[in-house]
Coordinates of C-alpha atoms in Angstrom, one line a residue:
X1 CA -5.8 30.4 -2.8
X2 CA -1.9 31.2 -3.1
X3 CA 0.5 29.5 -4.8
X4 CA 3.7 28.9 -3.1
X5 CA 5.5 26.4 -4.9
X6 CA 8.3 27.9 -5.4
X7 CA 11.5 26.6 -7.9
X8 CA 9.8 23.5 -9.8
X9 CA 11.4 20.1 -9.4
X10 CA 11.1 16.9 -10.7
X11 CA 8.5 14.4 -8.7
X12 CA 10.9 12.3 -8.1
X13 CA 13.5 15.0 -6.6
X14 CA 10.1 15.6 -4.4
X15 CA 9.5 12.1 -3.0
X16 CA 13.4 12.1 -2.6
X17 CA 13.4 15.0 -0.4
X18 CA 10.5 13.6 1.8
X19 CA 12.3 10.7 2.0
X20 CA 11.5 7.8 -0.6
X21 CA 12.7 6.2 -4.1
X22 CA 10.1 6.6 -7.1
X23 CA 9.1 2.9 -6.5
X24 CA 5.5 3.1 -8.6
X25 CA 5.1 4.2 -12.0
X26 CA 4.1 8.1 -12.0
X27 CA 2.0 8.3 -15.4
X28 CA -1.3 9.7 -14.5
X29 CA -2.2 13.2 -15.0
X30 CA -5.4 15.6 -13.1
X31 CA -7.9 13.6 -14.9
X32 CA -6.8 10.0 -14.4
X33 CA -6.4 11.1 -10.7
X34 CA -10.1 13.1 -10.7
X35 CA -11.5 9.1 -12.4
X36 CA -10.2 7.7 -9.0
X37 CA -11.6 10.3 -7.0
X38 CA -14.7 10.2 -8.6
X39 CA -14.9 6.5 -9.2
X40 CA -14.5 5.8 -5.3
X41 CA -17.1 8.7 -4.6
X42 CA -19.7 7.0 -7.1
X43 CA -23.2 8.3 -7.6
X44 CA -24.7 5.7 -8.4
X45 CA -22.8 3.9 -5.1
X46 CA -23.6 6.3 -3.4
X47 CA -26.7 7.2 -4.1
X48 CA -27.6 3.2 -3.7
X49 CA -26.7 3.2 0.0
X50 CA -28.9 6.2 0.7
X51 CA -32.0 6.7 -1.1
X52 CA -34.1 3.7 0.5
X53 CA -32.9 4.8 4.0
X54 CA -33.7 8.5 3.5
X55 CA -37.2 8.3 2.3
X56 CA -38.0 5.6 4.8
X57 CA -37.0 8.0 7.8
X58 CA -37.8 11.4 6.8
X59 CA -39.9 11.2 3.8
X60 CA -39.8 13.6 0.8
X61 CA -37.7 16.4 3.0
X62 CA -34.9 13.7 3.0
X63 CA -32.2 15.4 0.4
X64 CA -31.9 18.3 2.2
X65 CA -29.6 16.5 4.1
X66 CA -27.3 15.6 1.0
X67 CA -26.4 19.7 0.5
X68 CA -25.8 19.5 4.6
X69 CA -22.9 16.7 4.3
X70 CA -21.5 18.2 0.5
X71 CA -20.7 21.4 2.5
X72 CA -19.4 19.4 5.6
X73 CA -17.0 17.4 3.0
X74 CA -16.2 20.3 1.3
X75 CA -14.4 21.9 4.6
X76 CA -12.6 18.4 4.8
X77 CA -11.4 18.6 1.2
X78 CA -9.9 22.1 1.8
X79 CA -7.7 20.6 4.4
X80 CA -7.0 17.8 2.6
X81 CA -5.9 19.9 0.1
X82 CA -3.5 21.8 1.4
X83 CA -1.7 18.8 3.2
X84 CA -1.8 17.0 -0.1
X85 CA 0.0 19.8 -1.7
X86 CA 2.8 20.2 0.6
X87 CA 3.4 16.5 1.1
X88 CA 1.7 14.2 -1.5
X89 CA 2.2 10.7 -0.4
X90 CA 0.4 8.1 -0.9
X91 CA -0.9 7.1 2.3
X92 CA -1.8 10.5 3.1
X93 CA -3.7 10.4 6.4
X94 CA -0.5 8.2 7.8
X95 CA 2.0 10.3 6.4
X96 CA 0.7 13.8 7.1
X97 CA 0.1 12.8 10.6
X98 CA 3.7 11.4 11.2
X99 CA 4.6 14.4 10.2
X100 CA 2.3 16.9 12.2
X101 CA 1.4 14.5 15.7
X102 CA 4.5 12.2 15.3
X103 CA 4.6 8.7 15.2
X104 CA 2.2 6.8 17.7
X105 CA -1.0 9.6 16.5
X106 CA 0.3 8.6 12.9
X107 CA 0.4 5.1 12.9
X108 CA -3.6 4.7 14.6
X109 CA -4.5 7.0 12.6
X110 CA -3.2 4.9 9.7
X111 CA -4.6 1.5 11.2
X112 CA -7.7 3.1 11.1
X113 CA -8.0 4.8 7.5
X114 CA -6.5 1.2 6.7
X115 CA -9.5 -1.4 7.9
X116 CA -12.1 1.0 7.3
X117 CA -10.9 1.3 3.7
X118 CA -10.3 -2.5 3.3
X119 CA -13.8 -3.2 4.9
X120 CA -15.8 -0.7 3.2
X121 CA -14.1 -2.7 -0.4
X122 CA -15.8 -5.9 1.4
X123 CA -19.4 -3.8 1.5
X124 CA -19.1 -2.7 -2.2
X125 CA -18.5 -6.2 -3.3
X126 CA -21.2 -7.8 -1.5
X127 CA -23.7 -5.1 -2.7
X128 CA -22.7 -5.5 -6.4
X129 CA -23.1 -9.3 -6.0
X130 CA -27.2 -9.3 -6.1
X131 CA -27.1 -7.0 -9.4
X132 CA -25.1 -9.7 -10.7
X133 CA -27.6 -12.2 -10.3
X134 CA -30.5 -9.6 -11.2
X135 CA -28.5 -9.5 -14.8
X136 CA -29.0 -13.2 -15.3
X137 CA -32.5 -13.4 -13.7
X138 CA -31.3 -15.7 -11.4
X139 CA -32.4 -16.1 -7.1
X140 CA -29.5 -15.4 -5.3
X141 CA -29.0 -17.3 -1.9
X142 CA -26.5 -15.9 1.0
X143 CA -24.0 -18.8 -0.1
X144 CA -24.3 -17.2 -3.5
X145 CA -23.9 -14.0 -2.6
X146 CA -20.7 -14.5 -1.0
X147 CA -19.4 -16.5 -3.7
X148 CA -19.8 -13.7 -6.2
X149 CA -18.8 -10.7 -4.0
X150 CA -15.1 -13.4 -3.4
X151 CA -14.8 -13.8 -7.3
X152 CA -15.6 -10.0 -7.5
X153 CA -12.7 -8.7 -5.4
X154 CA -10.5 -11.1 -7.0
X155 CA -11.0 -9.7 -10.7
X156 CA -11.2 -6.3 -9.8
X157 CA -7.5 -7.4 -7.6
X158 CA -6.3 -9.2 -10.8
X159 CA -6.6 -5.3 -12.6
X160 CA -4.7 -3.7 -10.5
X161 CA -2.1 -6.0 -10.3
X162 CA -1.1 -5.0 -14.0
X163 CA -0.3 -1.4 -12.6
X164 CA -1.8 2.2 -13.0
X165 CA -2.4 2.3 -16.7
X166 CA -4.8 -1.0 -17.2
X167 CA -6.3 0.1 -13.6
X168 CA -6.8 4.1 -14.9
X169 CA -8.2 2.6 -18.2
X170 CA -11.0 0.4 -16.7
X171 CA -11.9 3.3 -14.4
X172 CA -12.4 5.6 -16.6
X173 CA -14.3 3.6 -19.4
X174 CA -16.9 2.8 -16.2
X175 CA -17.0 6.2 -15.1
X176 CA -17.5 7.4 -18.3
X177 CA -20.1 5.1 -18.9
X178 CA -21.6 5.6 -15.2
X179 CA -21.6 9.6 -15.5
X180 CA -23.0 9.7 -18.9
X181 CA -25.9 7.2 -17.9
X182 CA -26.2 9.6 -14.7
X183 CA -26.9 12.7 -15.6
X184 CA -29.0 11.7 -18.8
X185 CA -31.0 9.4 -16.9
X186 CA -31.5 11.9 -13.9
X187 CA -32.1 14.9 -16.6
X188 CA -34.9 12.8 -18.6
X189 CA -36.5 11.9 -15.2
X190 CA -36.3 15.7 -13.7
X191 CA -37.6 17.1 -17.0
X192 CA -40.2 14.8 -18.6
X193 CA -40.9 11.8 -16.3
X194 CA -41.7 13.7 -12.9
X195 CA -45.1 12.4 -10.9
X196 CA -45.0 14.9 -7.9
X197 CA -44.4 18.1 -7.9
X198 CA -41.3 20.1 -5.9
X199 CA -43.8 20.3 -2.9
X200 CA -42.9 17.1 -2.2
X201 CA -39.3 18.0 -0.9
X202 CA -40.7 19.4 1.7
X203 CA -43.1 16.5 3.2
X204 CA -41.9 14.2 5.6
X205 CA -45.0 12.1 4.2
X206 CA -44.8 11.3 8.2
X207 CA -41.7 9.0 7.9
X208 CA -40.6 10.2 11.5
X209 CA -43.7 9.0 12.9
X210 CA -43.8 5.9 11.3
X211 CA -40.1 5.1 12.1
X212 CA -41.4 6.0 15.8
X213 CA -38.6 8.9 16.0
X214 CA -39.1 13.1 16.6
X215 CA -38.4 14.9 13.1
X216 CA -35.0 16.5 14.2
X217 CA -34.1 12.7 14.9
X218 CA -35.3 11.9 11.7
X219 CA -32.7 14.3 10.1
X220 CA -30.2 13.5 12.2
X221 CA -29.9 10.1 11.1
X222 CA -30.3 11.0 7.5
X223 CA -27.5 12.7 7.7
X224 CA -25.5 10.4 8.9
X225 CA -26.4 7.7 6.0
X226 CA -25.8 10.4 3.8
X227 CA -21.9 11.0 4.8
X228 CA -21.1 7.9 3.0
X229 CA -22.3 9.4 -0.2
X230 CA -19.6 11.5 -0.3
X231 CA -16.5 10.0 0.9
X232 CA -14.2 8.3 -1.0
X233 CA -12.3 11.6 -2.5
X234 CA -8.8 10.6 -0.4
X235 CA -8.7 7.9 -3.4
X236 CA -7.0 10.8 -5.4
X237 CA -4.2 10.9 -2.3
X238 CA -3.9 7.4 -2.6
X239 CA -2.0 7.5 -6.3
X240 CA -0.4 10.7 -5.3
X241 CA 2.8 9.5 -6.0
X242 CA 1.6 8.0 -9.3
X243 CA 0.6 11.6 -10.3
X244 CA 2.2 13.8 -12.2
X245 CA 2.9 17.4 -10.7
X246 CA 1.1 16.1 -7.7
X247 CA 1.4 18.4 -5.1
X248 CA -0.8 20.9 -7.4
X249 CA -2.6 18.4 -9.7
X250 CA -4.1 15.7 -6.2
X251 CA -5.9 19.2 -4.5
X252 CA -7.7 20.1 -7.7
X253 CA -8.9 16.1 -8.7
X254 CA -10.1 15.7 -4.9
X255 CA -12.4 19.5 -5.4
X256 CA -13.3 18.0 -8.7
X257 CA -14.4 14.5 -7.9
X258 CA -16.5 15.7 -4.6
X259 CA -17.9 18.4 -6.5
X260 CA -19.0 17.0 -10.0
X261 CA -20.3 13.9 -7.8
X262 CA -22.5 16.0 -5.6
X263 CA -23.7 17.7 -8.0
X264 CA -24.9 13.7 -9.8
X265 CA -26.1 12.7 -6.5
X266 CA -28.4 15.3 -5.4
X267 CA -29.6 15.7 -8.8
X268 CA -30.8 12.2 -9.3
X269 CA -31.7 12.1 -5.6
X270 CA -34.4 15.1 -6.5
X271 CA -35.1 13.5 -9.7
X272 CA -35.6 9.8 -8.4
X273 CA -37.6 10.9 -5.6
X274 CA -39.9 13.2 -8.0
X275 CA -40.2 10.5 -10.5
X276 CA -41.5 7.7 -8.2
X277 CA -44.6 6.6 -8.6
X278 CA -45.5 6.4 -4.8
X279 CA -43.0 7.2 -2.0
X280 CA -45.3 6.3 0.5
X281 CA -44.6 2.8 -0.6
X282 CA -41.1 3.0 0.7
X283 CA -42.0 5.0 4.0
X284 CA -44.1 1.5 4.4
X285 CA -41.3 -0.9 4.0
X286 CA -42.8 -2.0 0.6
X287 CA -40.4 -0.6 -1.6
X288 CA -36.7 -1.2 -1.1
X289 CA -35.2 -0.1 -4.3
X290 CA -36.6 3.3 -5.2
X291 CA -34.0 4.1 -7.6
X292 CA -34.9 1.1 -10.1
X293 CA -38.6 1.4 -9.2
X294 CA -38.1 5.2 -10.4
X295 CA -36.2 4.6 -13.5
X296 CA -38.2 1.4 -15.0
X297 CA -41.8 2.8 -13.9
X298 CA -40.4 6.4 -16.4
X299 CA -38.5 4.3 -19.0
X300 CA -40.6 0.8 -18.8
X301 CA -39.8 -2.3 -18.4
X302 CA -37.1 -2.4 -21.0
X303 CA -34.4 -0.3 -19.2
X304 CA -34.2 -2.3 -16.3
X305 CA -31.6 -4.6 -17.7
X306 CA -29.5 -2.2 -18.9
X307 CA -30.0 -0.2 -15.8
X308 CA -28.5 -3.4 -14.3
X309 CA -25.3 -2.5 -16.1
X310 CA -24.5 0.6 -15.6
X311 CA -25.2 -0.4 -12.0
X312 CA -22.7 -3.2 -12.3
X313 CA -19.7 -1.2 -14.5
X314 CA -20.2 2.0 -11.4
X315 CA -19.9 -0.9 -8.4
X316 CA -16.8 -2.4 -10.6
X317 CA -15.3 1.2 -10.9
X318 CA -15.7 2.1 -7.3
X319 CA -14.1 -1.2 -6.3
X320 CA -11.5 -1.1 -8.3
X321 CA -10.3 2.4 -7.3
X322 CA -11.0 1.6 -4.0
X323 CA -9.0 -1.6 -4.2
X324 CA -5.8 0.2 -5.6
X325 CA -6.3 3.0 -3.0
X326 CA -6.3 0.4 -0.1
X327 CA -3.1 -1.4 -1.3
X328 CA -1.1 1.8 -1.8
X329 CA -2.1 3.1 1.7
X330 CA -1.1 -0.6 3.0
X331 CA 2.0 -0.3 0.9
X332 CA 3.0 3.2 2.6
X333 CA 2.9 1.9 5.8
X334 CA 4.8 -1.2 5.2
X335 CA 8.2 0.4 3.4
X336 CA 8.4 2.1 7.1
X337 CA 8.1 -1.4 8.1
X338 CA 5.3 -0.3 10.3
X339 CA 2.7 -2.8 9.2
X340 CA 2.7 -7.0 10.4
X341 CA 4.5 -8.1 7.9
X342 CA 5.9 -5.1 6.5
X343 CA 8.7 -7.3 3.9
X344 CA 6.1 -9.0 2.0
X345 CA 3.2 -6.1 2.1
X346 CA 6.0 -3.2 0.4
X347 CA 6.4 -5.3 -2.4
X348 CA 6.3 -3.9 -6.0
X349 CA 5.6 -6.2 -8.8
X350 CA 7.3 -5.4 -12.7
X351 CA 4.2 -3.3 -13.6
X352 CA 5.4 -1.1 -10.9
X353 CA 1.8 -1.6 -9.2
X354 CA 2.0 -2.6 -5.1
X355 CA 1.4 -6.2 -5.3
X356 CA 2.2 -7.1 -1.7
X357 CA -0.4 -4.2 -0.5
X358 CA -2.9 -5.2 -2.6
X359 CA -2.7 -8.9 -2.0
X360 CA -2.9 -8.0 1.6
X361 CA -5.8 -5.8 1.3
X362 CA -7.6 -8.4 -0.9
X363 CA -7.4 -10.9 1.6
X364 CA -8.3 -9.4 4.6
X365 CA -11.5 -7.7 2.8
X366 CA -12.3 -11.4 1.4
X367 CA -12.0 -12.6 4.7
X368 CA -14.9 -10.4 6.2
X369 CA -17.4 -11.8 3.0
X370 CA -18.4 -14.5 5.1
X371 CA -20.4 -12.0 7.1
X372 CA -22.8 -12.4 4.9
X373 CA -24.4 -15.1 5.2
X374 CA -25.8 -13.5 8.0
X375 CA -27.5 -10.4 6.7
X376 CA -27.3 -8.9 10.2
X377 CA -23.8 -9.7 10.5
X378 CA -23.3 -7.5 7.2
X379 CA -25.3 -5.1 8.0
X380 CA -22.9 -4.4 11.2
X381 CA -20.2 -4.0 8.3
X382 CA -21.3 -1.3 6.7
X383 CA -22.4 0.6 10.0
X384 CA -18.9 0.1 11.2
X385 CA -17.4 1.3 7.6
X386 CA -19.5 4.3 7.5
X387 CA -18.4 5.2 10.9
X388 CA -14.4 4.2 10.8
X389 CA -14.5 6.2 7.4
X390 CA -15.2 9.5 9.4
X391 CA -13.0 8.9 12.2
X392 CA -9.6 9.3 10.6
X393 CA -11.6 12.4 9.1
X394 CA -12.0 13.5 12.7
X395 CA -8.5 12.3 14.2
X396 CA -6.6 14.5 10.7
X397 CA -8.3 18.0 11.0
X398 CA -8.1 17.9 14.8
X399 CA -3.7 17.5 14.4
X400 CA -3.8 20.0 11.7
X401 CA -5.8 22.5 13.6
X402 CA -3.6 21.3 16.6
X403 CA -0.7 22.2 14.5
X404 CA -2.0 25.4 12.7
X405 CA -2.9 27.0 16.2
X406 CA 0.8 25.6 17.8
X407 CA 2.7 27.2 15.1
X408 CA 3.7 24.0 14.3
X409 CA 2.2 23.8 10.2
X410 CA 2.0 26.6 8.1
X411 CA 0.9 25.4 4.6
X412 CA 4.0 25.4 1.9
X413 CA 2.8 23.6 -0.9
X414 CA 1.2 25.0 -3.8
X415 CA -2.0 25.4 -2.1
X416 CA -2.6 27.3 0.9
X417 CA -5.5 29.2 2.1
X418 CA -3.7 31.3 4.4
X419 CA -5.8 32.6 7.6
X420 CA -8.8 31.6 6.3
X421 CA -7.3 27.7 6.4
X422 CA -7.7 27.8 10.2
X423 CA -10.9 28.4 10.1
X424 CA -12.1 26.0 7.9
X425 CA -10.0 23.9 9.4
X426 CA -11.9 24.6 12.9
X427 CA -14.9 24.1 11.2
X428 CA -14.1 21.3 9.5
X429 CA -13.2 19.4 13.4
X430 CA -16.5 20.6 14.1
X431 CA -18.1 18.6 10.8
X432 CA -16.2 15.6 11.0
X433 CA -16.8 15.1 15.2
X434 CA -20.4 16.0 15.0
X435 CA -20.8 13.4 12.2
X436 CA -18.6 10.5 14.4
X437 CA -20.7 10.8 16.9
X438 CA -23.8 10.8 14.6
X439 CA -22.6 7.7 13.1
X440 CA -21.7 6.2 16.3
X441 CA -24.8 6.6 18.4
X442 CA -26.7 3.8 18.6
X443 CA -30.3 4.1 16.9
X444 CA -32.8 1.3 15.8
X445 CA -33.9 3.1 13.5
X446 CA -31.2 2.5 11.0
X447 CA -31.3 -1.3 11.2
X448 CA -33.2 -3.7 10.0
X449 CA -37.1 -4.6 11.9
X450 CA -35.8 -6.9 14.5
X451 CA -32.1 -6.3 13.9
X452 CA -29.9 -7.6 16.4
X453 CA -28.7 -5.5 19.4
X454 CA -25.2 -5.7 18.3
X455 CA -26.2 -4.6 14.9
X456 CA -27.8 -1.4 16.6
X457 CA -24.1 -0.7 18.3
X458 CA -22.1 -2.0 15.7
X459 CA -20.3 1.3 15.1
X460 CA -19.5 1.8 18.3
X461 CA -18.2 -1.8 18.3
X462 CA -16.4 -1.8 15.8
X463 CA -14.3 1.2 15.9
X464 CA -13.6 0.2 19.4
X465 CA -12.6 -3.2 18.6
X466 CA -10.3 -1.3 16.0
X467 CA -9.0 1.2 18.2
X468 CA -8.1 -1.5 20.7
X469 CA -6.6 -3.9 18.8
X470 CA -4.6 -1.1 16.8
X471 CA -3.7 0.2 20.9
X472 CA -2.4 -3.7 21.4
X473 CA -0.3 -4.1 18.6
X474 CA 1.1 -0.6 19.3
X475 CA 2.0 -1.7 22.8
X476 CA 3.8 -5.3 21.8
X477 CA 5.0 -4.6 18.6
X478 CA 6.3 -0.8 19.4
X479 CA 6.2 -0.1 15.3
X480 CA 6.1 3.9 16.1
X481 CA 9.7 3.4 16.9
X482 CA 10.4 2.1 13.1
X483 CA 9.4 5.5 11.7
X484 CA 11.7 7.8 10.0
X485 CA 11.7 11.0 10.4
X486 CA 8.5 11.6 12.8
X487 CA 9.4 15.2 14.6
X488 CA 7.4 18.0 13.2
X489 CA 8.2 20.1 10.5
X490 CA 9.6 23.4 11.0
X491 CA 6.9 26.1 9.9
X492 CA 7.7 26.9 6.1
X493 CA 10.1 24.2 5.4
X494 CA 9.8 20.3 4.7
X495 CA 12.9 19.8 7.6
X496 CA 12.1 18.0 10.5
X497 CA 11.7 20.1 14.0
X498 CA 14.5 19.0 16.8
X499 CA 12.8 16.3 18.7
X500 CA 11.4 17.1 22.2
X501 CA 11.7 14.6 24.6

């Protein structure tokens, strides 16, 4: 790494010279932005939406495939990086593709990080919603469900409203609390409450034949559930502009967060997995929550309630990050007036915190809720969030490669990698598009017994139903011609290319 910074300057000079007023309050330093990243990220969330899945397909030999998609998101947070560094805006996928594709790549690019992030907020709050019922011993019912998840989103919403600082502090405290309870819990399991030995990473305990699929299809589709574990980093772009000394402090709390909640994840993955008193049981469909089977059968019964709450204050923490990270990236677009109703959505409140965005974002991931009182219909949710979450992945490191190899972008900012940023850039298109399609293909396997066909294809469908109605509004509305400043950057400077026509 190189640092090219150059003369220091205020922030604010900064976002003046890329073209915007310091409209949100700029107060959090590398550690409040690394409790975004890592709050989003979430072991415990993450580690939720795999563990069942991955046992059920390929048995024991499942985490091998969390190492596989760390190093693939690793390659995507070194390009990250060093477009983060030279231009930190919030809104970063949007905004670094304005500036490298131009304005039509941009704004679908935009569209798409957008309703990915605002639908995967509506799959964290419905999940949380049954370990709120767990706390109180209560049956939940799908009405009740979607009740909780709605009240959910609208406390977490009623947070951020009161700005960075009240949103930072409730982040942290739950991160705290969730990382502590992580790595202790996952430790004590490893190291004194193990009831297989390390053999069993290896033995597919013949999930693959039981889920009627080859071995290397096993895999493959483990590793597709087990991208969603680590996404969620781009949360640290999202307050970019609400970070001091961004441009060096955003690259280092993205490696952080991916990295320190890797390492959680495939640590209690080994140790949950170890400690379970029979895996089999979920290769048979008779266990769906090996993570609190693991922990109470180790701990007794005892823990489990207070399990329940560090399971609660993680989901609340991932939310809420992910919440504020949706209405900043809704709020970018809009004060380009590129967004449907771009005067209302750009709106800052007096806590300097984007009220219009996150009212907006709030309501169209409430809207979704009522998916769920169809499980199916739910489940298609989160199969279409897993796989819009890759895509703008996919769609940024192919324009910056595109760029890079044009001699269109050569890395300013305080980090660069140099020549060995192309190729991890190359091989980070190679990651992201072999995971798309991953996500994308169609496989029973994945859904429920007796799921739906639509659930089957429902990332498919829904990223084309995105895609198109993103295409439609583009065509109608025209917003690409709203956008200022959309030619390409000279190499080496922040000045906008002459426009070819």
């Amino acid at each position: 790494m190189t640092d090219n910074s150059g003369s220091p300057g205020t922030d604010a000079a900064r976002l003046a010279a890329l073209g915007y007023r310091q409209e949100l309050r700029r107060s959090l330093g590398v550690l409040g932005n690394i409790s975004m990243g890592f709050a989003v990220v979430s072991p415990v969330v993450g580690l939720y939406a795999v563990s069942q899945v991955g046992l059920s397909v390929a048995g024991g030999a499942w985490v091998w495939a969390l190492p596989v998609c760390l190093l693939g998101q690793l390659l995507v947070v070194a390009v990250y990086s060093e477009l983060a560094s030279q231009w930190p805006l919030a809104g970063g996928a949007y905004q670094w593709s304005r500036r490298l594709a131009g304005p039509t790549f941009a704004w679908l690019t935009g569209w798409m990080w957008q309703f990915a992030v605002m639908f995967a907020n509506t799959t964290v709050a419905y999940l949380a919603s049954p370990w709120f019922f767990a706390l109180f011993g209560l049956t939940p019912t799908p009405a009740g469900l979607v009740l909780v998840s709605a009240a959910f989103m609208l406390a977490c919403a009623l947070v951020n409203a009161y700005g960075i600082n009240i949103l930072r502090w409730f982040v942290s405290l739950g991160i705290a609390a969730e990382a502590v309870a992580s790595v202790l819990v996952g430790l004590a399991l490893l190291l004194f409450c193990r009831d297989h030995g390390f053999g069993l990473l290896t033995d597919l305990l013949d999930a693959p034949a039981h889920a009627g699929v080859s071995t290397w299809s096993a895999f493959l589709a483990v590793v597709a559930v087990g991208g969603w574990a680590f996404i969620g980093f781009d949360a640290c772009v999202s307050t970019a502009e609400e970070t001091k000394d961004a441009g060096r402090q955003v690259p280092r709390a993205m490696w952080w967060a991916l990295l320190s909640v890797g390492v959680v994840v495939i640590l209690n993955a080994v140790a949950v997995e170890l400690a379970h008193p029979d895996p089999a049981a979920v290769v048979r469909g008779e266990d769906l929550d090996p993570v609190t089977t693991a922990v109470t059968a180790a701990f007794g019964g005892w823990s489990a309630k207070p399990f329940v709450v560090v399971v609660l204050v993680s989901f609340t923490a991932c939310l809420m990050a992910s919440q504020g990270g949706a209405a900043r990236g809704l709020y970018s677009l809009a004060r380009d007036g590129v967004f449907p109703l771009s005067a209302q959505v750009r709106k800052v409140n007096r806590h300097q915190a984007p009220i219009g965005g996150l009212v907006a974002a709030t309501v169209i991931s409430s809207a979704a809720l009522p998916l769920g009182l169809k499980s199916a219909a739910m489940g298609s949710l989160i199969t279409f969030g897993t796989a819009a979450t890759f895509l703008p992945f996919l769609l940024l490191t192919v324009v910056s490669l595109n760029a890079r190899l044009r001699g269109r972008w050569r890395p300013t900012g305080p980090v660069s990698y140099g020549r060995t940023g192309t190729l991890v850039n190359a091989l980070a298109v190679v990651w992201t598009g072999l995971e798309v399609v991953n996500l994308c293909w169609p496989r029973a396997v994945l859904a429920p017994p007796g799921a739906p066909w639509y659930q089957v294809w429902a990332a498919l469908l829904g990223v084309g139903v995105v895609t198109l109605l993103g295409v439609g509004y583009l065509l109608v509305r025209r917003p690409q011609r709203l956008m200022r400043g959309d030619a390409p950057e000279r190499p080496g400077t922040d000045e906008p290319a002459p426009a070819v026509l």
